[in-house]
Structure formats: C-alpha cells, structure tokens
Amino acid sequence: MDPNANLPPFVMTPIHVVCRGVVYPVLPIPSTTRIIDLKQLIWQLFQVPILPERQELSCGQLLRDELTLQDYGIPPNAAIHVLVKSHVRICLSSQGPYYDYVVHEGTTMGDLKARLHADHGVVIENKVLRMNTTDHDDRTQLWAVGAVEGTELYLDDSRPRGRGRPRRGG
C-alpha cells in the first residue's frame, strides 16, 4: 500500500496579483501555499514596495496569514489584491481622547466610525471624520483622501451645508 495514496494531488493555482491598480504577471503557486508565504513571495518576486507585514491580502474577503489558498477555495486565475495596512488616529477633540487603529487602505470613513462606536461606544450619529479641514463622506476610502501612516482624523459634528448667506434682521 502506498502511504501517499489518500493525499490530494499537488495542484498549482495560477493567481493574478493586484496592488494599487497594477496587475502583476500570473503567479502559479501550489494551492497549499499559506497566505503569509504568499505575501513574502509577492514581495520578493514582484518587488512590491510594501513589506509583507504591512500587507493584507484580499480575494473578496481578507485572507488570514495562517490559512492557505485551498482553505479559502480560491479558484485558478483569481485576483488577489494587496492592501496596505497603516495606523491612523481618531481624535475626539483637540485635547483628546484619541483612539489608534490599524486599517487597510480600502477602509471607509464609515467603517472607522462604526469601529469607534462598536469598540468604545462613541456616538457617531450626525458626526463626520475630518482630515485637515475637510469633512469626508462615510463612503470615502482612506486612500482616496491621501491617508498615510500616522494620519490624524477628527470626529466632529457635521457642518451644515450652506444655502447662501444667512439673512439679516427681520
């Protein structure tokens, strides 16, 4: 009896790697490759300027480092997206308190507000996240506003949108 008779066959899975809009050449890898090893391979082969520990991989969902492509059932020719992780700080006022979060660049302002509410019970209704002097819509993604490592965002009351000048007197 062959002891390897019940083992699944060695399967190569071609994948497409996408990082910040760049589609890299097809990468054929074993379906049993762990996600952490795939991150290292992407960094080495394609010289993606993002260290493996700063990457999150996504294929419709965030992929956990200890699992494999096979664990997720990722089909051949799937697109694996490299998302950049960074630290941002959400300040409730100029005096504090503040909360630090590790997020990926596809995170939206609404996602951050929801996490702030879930983690700390902060009231987020009728509030916006402001970066510098600009209020951002809940659907705005961090990368779209130039958020980078260490960006500070301020949770504040939404400003009324002007409809012209206020009327004088009565």
Short mmCIF file of C-alpha atoms in Angstrom, two decimals:
data_model
loop_
_atom_site.label_atom_id
_atom_site.label_comp_id
_atom_site.label_asym_id
_atom_site.label_seq_id
_atom_site.Cartn_x
_atom_site.Cartn_y
_atom_site.Cartn_z
CA MET A 1 0.00 0.00 0.00
CA ASP A 2 1.24 3.45 -0.92
CA PRO A 3 1.06 5.73 2.18
CA ASN A 4 0.52 8.76 -0.09
CA ALA A 5 -2.44 7.22 -1.94
CA ASN A 6 -5.05 9.21 0.04
CA LEU A 7 -3.27 12.56 -0.20
CA PRO A 8 -4.80 15.14 -2.57
CA PRO A 9 -2.83 15.72 -5.77
CA PHE A 10 -0.36 18.59 -5.86
CA VAL A 11 -2.29 21.40 -7.56
CA MET A 12 -0.75 24.54 -8.99
CA THR A 13 -3.10 27.52 -8.87
CA PRO A 14 -2.37 30.47 -11.16
CA ILE A 15 -3.34 33.75 -9.49
CA HIS A 16 -3.31 37.40 -10.54
CA VAL A 17 -1.76 39.82 -8.05
CA VAL A 18 -3.16 43.37 -7.98
CA CYS A 19 -1.55 46.13 -5.94
CA ARG A 20 -2.57 49.80 -6.09
CA GLY A 21 -4.07 49.31 -9.54
CA VAL A 22 -1.08 47.45 -11.02
CA VAL A 23 -1.78 43.91 -12.26
CA TYR A 24 1.35 41.78 -11.99
CA PRO A 25 2.16 38.73 -14.18
CA VAL A 26 0.32 35.49 -13.42
CA LEU A 27 1.86 33.69 -10.46
CA PRO A 28 1.47 29.88 -10.46
CA ILE A 29 1.73 28.60 -6.88
CA PRO A 30 0.68 25.46 -5.03
CA SER A 31 -2.86 25.68 -3.65
CA THR A 32 -1.40 24.63 -0.28
CA THR A 33 0.63 27.86 -0.01
CA ARG A 34 -0.04 29.71 3.24
CA ILE A 35 -1.12 33.34 2.91
CA ILE A 36 1.89 34.55 4.95
CA ASP A 37 4.20 32.76 2.49
CA LEU A 38 2.31 34.24 -0.48
CA LYS A 39 2.88 37.74 0.94
CA GLN A 40 6.62 37.07 1.17
CA LEU A 41 6.66 35.65 -2.37
CA ILE A 42 4.82 38.68 -3.79
CA TRP A 43 7.29 41.00 -2.07
CA GLN A 44 10.34 39.07 -3.35
CA LEU A 45 9.24 38.26 -6.91
CA PHE A 46 7.48 41.46 -7.89
CA GLN A 47 9.43 43.79 -5.61
CA VAL A 48 6.16 45.31 -4.44
CA PRO A 49 7.33 48.22 -2.27
CA ILE A 50 5.20 47.11 0.66
CA LEU A 51 6.76 44.92 3.34
CA PRO A 52 4.88 41.64 3.93
CA GLU A 53 3.94 42.68 7.49
CA ARG A 54 2.28 45.83 6.05
CA GLN A 55 0.20 43.82 3.56
CA GLU A 56 -3.26 42.37 3.83
CA LEU A 57 -4.40 40.10 1.01
CA SER A 58 -7.98 40.05 -0.19
CA CYS A 59 -9.95 37.89 -2.58
CA GLY A 60 -13.49 39.01 -1.76
CA GLN A 61 -12.56 38.82 1.92
CA LEU A 62 -9.44 39.47 3.98
CA LEU A 63 -7.23 36.37 3.98
CA ARG A 64 -5.73 35.22 7.29
CA ASP A 65 -1.99 34.52 7.34
CA GLU A 66 -2.11 31.01 8.76
CA LEU A 67 -4.59 29.63 6.18
CA THR A 68 -3.92 28.50 2.60
CA LEU A 69 -5.40 29.28 -0.82
CA GLN A 70 -7.00 25.83 -0.66
CA ASP A 71 -8.61 26.61 2.71
CA TYR A 72 -10.38 29.56 1.08
CA GLY A 73 -11.28 27.64 -2.08
CA ILE A 74 -9.58 30.26 -4.23
CA PRO A 75 -10.05 29.17 -7.85
CA PRO A 76 -7.40 29.30 -10.59
CA ASN A 77 -6.91 32.75 -12.16
CA ALA A 78 -8.44 34.55 -9.17
CA ALA A 79 -7.33 38.10 -8.45
CA ILE A 80 -5.55 38.55 -5.12
CA HIS A 81 -5.49 42.20 -4.02
CA VAL A 82 -2.66 43.53 -1.86
CA LEU A 83 -4.00 46.10 0.60
CA VAL A 84 -1.65 48.34 2.54
CA LYS A 85 -2.05 48.46 6.32
CA SER A 86 -1.39 51.67 8.21
CA HIS A 87 -2.01 53.25 11.60
CA VAL A 88 -4.45 56.13 11.89
CA ARG A 89 -5.53 58.10 14.93
CA ILE A 90 -9.08 59.27 15.54
CA CYS A 91 -9.25 62.28 17.84
CA LEU A 92 -12.50 63.26 19.53
CA SER A 93 -11.25 66.80 20.16
CA SER A 94 -8.02 68.73 20.03
CA GLN A 95 -7.50 67.89 23.72
CA GLY A 96 -8.23 64.14 23.37
CA PRO A 97 -9.19 61.42 23.92
CA TYR A 98 -7.91 59.63 20.85
CA TYR A 99 -8.01 56.08 19.50
CA ASP A 100 -5.42 54.35 17.33
CA TYR A 101 -6.45 51.86 14.65
CA VAL A 102 -4.63 49.62 12.20
CA VAL A 103 -6.58 49.75 8.95
CA HIS A 104 -6.10 48.91 5.29
CA GLU A 105 -6.27 51.49 2.54
CA GLY A 106 -9.71 50.33 1.36
CA THR A 107 -11.28 51.15 4.73
CA THR A 108 -14.00 53.79 4.50
CA MET A 109 -14.69 56.67 6.86
CA GLY A 110 -17.97 54.94 7.74
CA ASP A 111 -16.08 51.74 8.62
CA LEU A 112 -13.88 53.71 11.02
CA LYS A 113 -16.83 55.43 12.65
CA ALA A 114 -18.60 52.08 13.08
CA ARG A 115 -15.49 50.56 14.71
CA LEU A 116 -15.19 53.55 17.02
CA HIS A 117 -18.82 53.10 18.07
CA ALA A 118 -18.54 49.31 18.49
CA ASP A 119 -15.21 49.39 20.35
CA HIS A 120 -15.75 52.41 22.59
CA GLY A 121 -19.44 53.33 22.47
CA VAL A 122 -18.69 56.72 20.91
CA VAL A 123 -21.80 58.38 19.49
CA ILE A 124 -21.29 58.73 15.72
CA GLU A 125 -24.71 59.91 14.56
CA ASN A 126 -24.55 63.29 12.80
CA LYS A 127 -20.75 63.17 13.04
CA VAL A 128 -18.12 63.26 10.29
CA LEU A 129 -14.47 62.38 10.15
CA ARG A 130 -12.39 65.38 9.22
CA MET A 131 -8.85 65.31 7.85
CA ASN A 132 -7.12 68.68 7.96
CA THR A 133 -10.08 71.00 7.31
CA THR A 134 -12.09 68.71 5.03
CA ASP A 135 -15.15 66.70 6.12
CA HIS A 136 -15.39 63.28 4.49
CA ASP A 137 -18.44 61.30 3.46
CA ASP A 138 -18.86 57.87 5.09
CA ARG A 139 -18.27 56.12 1.74
CA THR A 140 -14.89 57.79 1.18
CA GLN A 141 -11.96 55.37 1.28
CA LEU A 142 -8.81 56.34 3.15
CA TRP A 143 -6.54 56.02 0.11
CA ALA A 144 -8.76 58.43 -1.83
CA VAL A 145 -8.02 61.26 0.61
CA GLY A 146 -4.30 60.55 0.86
CA ALA A 147 -4.33 58.98 4.32
CA VAL A 148 -0.92 57.52 5.15
CA GLU A 149 0.82 56.07 8.20
CA GLY A 150 0.07 58.31 11.21
CA THR A 151 -2.79 60.29 9.68
CA GLU A 152 -4.96 62.04 12.26
CA LEU A 153 -8.71 62.21 11.74
CA TYR A 154 -11.09 64.23 13.91
CA LEU A 155 -14.62 63.14 14.75
CA ASP A 156 -16.76 66.24 14.76
CA ASP A 157 -20.32 67.45 14.29
CA SER A 158 -21.21 67.67 10.63
CA ARG A 159 -21.19 71.21 9.36
CA PRO A 160 -24.43 72.48 7.90
CA ARG A 161 -24.14 72.82 4.16
CA GLY A 162 -24.66 76.46 3.26
CA ARG A 163 -27.60 77.58 1.16
CA GLY A 164 -26.28 81.07 0.61
CA ARG A 165 -25.70 83.80 3.15
CA PRO A 166 -27.65 83.98 6.37
CA ARG A 167 -30.42 86.55 6.31
CA ARG A 168 -30.04 89.73 8.38
CA GLY A 169 -32.67 91.19 10.57
CA GLY A 170 -36.21 90.52 10.26
#
